[in-house]
mmCIF file of C-alpha atoms in Angstrom:
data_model
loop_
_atom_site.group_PDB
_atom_site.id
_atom_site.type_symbol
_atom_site.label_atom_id
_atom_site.label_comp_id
_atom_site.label_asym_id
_atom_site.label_seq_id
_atom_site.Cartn_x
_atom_site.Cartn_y
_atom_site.Cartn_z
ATOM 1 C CA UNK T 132 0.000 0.000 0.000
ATOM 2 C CA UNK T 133 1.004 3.314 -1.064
ATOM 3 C CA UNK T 134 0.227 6.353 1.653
ATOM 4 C CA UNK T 135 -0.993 9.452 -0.242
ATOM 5 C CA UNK T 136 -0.656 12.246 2.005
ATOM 6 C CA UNK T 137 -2.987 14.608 2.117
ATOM 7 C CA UNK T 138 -2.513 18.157 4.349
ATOM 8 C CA UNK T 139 -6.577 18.451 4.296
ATOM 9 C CA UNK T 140 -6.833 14.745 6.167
ATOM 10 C CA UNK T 141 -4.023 15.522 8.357
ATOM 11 C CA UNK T 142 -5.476 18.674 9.612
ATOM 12 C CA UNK T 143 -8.608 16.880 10.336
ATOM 13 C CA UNK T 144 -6.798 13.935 12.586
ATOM 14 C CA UNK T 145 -5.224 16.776 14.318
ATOM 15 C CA UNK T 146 -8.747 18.450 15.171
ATOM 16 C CA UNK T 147 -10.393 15.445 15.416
ATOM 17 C CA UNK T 148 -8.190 14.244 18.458
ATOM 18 C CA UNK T 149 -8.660 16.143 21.560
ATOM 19 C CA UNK T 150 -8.833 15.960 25.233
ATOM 20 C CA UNK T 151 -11.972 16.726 27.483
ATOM 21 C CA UNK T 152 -11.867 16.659 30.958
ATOM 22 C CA UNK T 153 -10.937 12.953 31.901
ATOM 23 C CA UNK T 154 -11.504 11.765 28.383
ATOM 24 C CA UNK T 155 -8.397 11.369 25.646
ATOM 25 C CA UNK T 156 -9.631 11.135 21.664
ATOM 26 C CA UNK T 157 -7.180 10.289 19.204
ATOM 27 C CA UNK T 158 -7.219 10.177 15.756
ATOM 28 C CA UNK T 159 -5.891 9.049 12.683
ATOM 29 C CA UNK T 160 -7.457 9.582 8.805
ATOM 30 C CA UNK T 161 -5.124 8.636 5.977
ATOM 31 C CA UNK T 162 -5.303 7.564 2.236
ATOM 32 C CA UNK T 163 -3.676 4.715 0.851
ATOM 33 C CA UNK T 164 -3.174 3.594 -3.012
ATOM 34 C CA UNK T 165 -3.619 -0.211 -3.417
ATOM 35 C CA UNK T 166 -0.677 0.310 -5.419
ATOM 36 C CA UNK T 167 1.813 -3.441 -4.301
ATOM 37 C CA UNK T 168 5.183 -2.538 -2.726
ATOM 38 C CA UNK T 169 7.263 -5.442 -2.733
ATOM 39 C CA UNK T 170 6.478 -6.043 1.060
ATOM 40 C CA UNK T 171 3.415 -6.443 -0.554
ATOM 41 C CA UNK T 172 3.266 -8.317 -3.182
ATOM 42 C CA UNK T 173 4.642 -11.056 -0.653
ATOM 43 C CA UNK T 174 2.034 -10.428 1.726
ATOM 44 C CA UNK T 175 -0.636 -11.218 -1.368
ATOM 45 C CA UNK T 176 1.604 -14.033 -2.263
ATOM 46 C CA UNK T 177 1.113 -15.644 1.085
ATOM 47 C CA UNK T 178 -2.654 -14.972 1.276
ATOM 48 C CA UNK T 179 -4.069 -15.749 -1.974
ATOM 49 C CA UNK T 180 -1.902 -18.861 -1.513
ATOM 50 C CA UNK T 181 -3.549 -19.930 1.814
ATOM 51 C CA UNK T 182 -7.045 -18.867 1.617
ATOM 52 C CA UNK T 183 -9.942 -19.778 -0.480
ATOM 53 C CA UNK T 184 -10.667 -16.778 -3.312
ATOM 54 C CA UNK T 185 -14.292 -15.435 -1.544
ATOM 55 C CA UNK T 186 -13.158 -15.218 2.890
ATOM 56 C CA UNK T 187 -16.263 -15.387 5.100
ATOM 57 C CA UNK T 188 -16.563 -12.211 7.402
ATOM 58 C CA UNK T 189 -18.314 -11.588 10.251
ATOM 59 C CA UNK T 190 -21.784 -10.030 10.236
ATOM 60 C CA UNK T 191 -22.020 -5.722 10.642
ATOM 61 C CA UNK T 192 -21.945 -5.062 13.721
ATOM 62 C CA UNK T 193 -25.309 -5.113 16.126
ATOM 63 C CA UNK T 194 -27.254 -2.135 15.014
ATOM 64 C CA UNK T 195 -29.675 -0.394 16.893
ATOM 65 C CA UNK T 196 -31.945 2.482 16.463
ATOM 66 C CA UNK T 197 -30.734 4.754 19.113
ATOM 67 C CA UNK T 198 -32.237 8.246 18.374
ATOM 68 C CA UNK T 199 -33.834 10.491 15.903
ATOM 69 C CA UNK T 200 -33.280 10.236 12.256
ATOM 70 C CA UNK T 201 -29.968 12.501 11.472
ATOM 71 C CA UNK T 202 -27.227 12.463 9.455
ATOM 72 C CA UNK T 203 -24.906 14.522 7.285
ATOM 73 C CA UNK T 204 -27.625 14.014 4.660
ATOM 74 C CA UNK T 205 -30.840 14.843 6.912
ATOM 75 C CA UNK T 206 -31.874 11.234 6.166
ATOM 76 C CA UNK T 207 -29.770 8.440 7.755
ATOM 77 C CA UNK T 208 -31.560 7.302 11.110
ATOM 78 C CA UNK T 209 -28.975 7.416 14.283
ATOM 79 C CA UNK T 210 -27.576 3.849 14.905
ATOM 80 C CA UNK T 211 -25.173 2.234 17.120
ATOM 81 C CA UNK T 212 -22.640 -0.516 16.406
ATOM 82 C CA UNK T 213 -21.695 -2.821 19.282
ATOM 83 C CA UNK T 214 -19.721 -5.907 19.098
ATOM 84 C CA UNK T 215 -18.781 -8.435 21.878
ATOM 85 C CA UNK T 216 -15.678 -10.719 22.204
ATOM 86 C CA UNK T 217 -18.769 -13.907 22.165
ATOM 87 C CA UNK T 218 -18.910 -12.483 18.755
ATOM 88 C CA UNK T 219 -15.839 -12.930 17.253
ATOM 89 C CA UNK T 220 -15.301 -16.268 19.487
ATOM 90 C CA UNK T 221 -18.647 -17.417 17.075
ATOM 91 C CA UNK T 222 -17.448 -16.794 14.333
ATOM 92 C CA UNK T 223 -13.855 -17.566 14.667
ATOM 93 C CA UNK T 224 -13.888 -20.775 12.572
ATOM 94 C CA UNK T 225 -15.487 -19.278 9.501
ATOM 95 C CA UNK T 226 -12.752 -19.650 6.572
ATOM 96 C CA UNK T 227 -14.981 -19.974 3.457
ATOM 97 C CA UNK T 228 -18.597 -18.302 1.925
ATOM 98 C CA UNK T 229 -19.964 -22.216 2.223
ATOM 99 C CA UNK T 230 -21.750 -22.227 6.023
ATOM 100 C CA UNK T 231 -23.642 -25.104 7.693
ATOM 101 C CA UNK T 232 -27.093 -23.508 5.973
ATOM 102 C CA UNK T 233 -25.514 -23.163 2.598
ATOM 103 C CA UNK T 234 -23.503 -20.118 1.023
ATOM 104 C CA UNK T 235 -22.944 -16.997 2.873
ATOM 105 C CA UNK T 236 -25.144 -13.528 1.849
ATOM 106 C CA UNK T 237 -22.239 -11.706 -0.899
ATOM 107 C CA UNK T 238 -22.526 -8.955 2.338
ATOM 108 C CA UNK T 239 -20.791 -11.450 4.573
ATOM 109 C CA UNK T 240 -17.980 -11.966 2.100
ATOM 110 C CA UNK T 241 -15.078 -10.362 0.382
ATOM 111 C CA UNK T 242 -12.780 -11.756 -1.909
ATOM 112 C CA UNK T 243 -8.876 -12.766 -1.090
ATOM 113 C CA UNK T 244 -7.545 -9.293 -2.811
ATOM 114 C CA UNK T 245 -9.472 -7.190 -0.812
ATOM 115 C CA UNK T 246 -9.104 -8.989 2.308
ATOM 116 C CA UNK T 247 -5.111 -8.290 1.499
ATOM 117 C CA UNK T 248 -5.688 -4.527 1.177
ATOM 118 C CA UNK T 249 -7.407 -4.564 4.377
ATOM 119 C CA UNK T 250 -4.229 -6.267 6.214
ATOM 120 C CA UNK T 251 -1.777 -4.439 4.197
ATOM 121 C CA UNK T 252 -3.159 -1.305 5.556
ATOM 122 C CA UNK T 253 -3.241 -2.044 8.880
ATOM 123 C CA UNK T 254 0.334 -2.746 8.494
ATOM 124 C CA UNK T 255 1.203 0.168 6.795
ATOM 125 C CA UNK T 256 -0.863 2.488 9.423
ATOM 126 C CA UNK T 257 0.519 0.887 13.019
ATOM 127 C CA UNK T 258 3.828 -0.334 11.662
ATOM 128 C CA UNK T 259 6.181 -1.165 13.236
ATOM 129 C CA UNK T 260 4.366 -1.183 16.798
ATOM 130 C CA UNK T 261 2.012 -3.803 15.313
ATOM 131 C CA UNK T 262 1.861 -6.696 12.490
ATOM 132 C CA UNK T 263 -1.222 -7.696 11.643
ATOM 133 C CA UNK T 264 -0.296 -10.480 8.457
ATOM 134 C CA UNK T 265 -2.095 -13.005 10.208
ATOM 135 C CA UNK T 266 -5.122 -11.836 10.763
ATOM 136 C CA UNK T 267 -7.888 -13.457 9.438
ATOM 137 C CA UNK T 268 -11.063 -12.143 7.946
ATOM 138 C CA UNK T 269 -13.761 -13.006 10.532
ATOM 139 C CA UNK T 270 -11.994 -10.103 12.508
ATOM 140 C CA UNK T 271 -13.301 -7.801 9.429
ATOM 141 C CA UNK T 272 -17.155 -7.167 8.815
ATOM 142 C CA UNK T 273 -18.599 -5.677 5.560
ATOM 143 C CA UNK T 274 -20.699 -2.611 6.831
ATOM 144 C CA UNK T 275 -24.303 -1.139 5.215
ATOM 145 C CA UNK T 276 -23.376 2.008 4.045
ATOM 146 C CA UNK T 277 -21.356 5.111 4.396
ATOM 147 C CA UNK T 278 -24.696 7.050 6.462
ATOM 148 C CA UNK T 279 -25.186 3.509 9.125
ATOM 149 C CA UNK T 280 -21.059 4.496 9.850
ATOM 150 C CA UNK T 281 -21.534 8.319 9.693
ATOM 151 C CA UNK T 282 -24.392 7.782 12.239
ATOM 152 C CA UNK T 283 -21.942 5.219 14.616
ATOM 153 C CA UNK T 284 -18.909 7.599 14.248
ATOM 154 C CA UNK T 285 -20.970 10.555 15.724
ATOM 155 C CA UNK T 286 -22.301 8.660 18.580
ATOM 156 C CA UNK T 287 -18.899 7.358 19.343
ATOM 157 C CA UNK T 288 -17.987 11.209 19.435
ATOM 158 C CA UNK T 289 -20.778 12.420 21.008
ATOM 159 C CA UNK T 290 -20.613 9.973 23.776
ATOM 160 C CA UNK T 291 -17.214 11.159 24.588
ATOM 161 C CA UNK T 292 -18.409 14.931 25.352
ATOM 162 C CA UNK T 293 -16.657 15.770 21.915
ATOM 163 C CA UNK T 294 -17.897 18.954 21.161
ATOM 164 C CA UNK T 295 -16.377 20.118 18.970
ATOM 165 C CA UNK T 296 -17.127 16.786 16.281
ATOM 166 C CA UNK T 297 -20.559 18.942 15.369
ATOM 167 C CA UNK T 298 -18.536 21.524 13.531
ATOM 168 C CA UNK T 299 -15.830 19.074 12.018
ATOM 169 C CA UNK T 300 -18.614 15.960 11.241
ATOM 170 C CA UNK T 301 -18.800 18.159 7.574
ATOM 171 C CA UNK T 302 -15.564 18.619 6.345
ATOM 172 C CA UNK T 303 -14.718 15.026 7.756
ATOM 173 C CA UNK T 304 -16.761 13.604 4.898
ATOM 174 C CA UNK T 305 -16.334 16.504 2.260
ATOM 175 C CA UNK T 306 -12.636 15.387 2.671
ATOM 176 C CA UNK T 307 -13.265 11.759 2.686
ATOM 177 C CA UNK T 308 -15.618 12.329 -0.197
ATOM 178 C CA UNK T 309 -13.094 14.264 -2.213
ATOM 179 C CA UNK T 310 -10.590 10.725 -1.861
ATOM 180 C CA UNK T 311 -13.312 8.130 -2.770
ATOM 181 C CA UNK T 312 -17.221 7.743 -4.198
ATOM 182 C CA UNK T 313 -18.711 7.232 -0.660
ATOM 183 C CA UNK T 314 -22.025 6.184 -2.128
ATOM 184 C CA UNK T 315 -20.100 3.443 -4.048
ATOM 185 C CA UNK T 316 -17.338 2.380 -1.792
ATOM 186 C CA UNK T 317 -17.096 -0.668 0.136
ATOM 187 C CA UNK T 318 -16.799 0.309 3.901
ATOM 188 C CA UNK T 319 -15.308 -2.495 6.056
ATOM 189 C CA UNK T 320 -14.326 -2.061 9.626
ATOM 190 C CA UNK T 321 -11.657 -4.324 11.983
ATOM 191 C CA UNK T 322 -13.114 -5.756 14.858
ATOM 192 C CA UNK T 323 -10.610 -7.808 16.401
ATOM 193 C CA UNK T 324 -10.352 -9.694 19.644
ATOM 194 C CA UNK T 325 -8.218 -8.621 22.573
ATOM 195 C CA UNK T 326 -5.020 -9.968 21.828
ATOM 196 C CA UNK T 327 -4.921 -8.482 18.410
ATOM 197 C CA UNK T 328 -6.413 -5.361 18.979
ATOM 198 C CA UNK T 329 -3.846 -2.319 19.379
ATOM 199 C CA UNK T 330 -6.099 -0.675 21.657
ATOM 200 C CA UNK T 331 -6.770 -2.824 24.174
ATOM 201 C CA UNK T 332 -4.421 -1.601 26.928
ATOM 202 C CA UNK T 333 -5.924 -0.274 30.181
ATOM 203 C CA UNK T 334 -7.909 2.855 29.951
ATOM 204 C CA UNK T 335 -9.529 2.417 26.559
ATOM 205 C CA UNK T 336 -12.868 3.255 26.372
ATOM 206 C CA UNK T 337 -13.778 2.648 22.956
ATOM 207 C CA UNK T 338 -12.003 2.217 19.537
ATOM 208 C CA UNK T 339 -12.980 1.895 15.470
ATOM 209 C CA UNK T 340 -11.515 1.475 12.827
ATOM 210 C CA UNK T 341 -13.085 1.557 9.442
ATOM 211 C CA UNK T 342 -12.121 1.366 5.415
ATOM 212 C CA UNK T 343 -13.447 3.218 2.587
ATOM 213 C CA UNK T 344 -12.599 1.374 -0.383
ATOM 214 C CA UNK T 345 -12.946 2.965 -4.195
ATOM 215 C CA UNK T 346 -12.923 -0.117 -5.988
ATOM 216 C CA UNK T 347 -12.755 1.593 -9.294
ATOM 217 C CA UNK T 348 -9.999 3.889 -7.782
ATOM 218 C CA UNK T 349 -7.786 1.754 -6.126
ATOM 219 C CA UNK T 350 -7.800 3.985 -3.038
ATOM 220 C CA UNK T 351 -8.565 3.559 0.089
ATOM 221 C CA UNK T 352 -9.331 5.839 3.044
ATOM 222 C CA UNK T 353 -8.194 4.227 6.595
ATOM 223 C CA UNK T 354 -10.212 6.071 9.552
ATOM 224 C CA UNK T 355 -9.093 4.767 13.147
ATOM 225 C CA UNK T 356 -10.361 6.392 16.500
ATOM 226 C CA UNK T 357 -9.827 5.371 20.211
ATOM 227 C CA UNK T 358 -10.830 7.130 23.533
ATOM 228 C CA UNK T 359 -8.669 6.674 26.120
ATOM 229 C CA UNK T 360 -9.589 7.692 29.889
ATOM 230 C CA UNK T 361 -6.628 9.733 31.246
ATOM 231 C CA UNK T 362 -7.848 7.987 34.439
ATOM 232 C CA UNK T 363 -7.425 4.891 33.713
ATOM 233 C CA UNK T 364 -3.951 4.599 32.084
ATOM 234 C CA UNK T 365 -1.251 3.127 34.414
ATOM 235 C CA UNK T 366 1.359 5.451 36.306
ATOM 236 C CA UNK T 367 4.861 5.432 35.772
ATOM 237 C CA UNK T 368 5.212 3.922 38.342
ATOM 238 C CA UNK T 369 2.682 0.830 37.853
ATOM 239 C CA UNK T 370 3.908 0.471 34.360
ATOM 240 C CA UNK T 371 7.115 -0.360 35.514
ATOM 241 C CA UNK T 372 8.857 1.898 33.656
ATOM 242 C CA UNK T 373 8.701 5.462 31.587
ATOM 243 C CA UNK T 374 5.146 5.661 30.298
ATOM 244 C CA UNK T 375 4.217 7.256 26.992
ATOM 245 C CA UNK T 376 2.777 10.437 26.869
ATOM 246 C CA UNK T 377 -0.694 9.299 24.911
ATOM 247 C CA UNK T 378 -1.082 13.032 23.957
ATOM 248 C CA UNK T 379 1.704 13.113 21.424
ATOM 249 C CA UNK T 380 0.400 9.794 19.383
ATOM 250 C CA UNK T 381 -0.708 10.881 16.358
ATOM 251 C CA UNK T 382 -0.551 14.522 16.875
ATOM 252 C CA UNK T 383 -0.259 17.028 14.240
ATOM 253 C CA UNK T 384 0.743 20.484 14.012
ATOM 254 C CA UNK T 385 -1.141 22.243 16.151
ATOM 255 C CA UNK T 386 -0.375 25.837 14.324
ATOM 256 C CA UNK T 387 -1.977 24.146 10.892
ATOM 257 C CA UNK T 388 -5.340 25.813 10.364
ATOM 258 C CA UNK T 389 -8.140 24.375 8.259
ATOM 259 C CA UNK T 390 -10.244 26.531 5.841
ATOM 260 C CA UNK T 391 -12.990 24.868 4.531
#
């Protein structure tokens, strides 16, 4: 994967990520071209070498009506997306579209190219704190549509006393809009389980991370989120050693200014 950088998504991640009172949001939005380094091109090798060509994927996450309809269109109802670890313990086995009642909705599915994309940008985003070439696709889920996310992305927000998401929530997806055809991209989102999730350490309060992917484009847009309570992280002292100042990951700078 190639990383397109882009000063408009940067500026966003930096305004996106901010701290209120006890609560820590961080932020990352980048663009990717599906564009093969050689790293790649092994990775692919490997996959499409191992797996079967369609990879069964978990179902969307739970969604629930959780408010008025409202979106960035006026039309999307508000919904939540909630996953538990029973979840992804069900459908760990899953390794092909044939299931025990027949073949698997298209919905439920992607096919062995895509499902390298998916890894190869994960590895590209968190390397080289994380490597994420084994994971395997019932950690991904296919989602509805661009206006189901929108909706779960400003809940996410909202529930974290974010402000200051009401002003940004536009120019978030004129951006995002301006990389890839939202109404035509494929939007998948990592859900993985404890072990293999980069976010699970002590404190975290919730997490995302979802793909926008322009099949006719070859682009991708990677948009990852976490809150962290400030509370909850460990001391220096109970960490055992120097602890990481949380409010430098990912951080921008803070003198950029965004005109939209």
């Amino acid at each position: 994967m190639k990383y397109l950088q882009n000063s408009q998504l940067e500026c966003l991640s930096s305004a996106l990520s901010a701290e209120t009172g006890d609560i820590h949001v961080q932020c990352k939005l980048e663009s990717y071209s599906c564009k093969m380094t050689s790293d790649d091109k092994r990775l692919f090798k490997l996959h499409s070498h191992e797996a079967a060509e369609f990879q069964a994927l978990s179902p969307p996450q739970a969604v629930h009506h959780v408010g008025s309809p409202v979106d960035i269109s006026g039309s999307a109802p508000v919904f939540s997306y909630q996953r538990s670890m029973s979840d992804v313990a069900n459908n760990s086995t899953s390794s092909s579209v044939q299931s025990s009642g027949g073949m698997l909705p298209l919905q439920q599915t992607c096919d062995v190219r895509t499902l390298h994309y998916l890894i190869a940008t994960l590895n590209a985003s968190f390397q080289p704190d994380y490597d994420f070439t084994n994971a395997k696709s019932h950690e991904f889920s296919r989602e509805p549509s661009y206006t189901f996310v929108a909706s779960a992305i400003r809940n996410c927000m909202s529930g974290s006393r974010c402000e200051h998401f009401s002003r940004l929530e536009s120019p978030l997806w004129k951006a995002i809009g301006e990389e890839v055809d939202l109404p035509t991209a494929e939007i998948y989102s990592y859900n993985p389980d404890l072990q293999s999730d980069p976010y699970s350490e002590d404190g975290n309060l919730w997490s995302f991370n979802y793909f926008f992917f322009d099949t006719k484009l070859k682009r991708l847009i990677f948009f990852s989120c976490r809150a962290t309570s400030v509370s909850g992280l460990p001391s220096q002292d109970e960490s055992g050693g120097d602890f990481e100042d949380t409010s430098m990951v990912w951080s921008m700078d803070d003198d950029l200014e965004m005109d939209y």
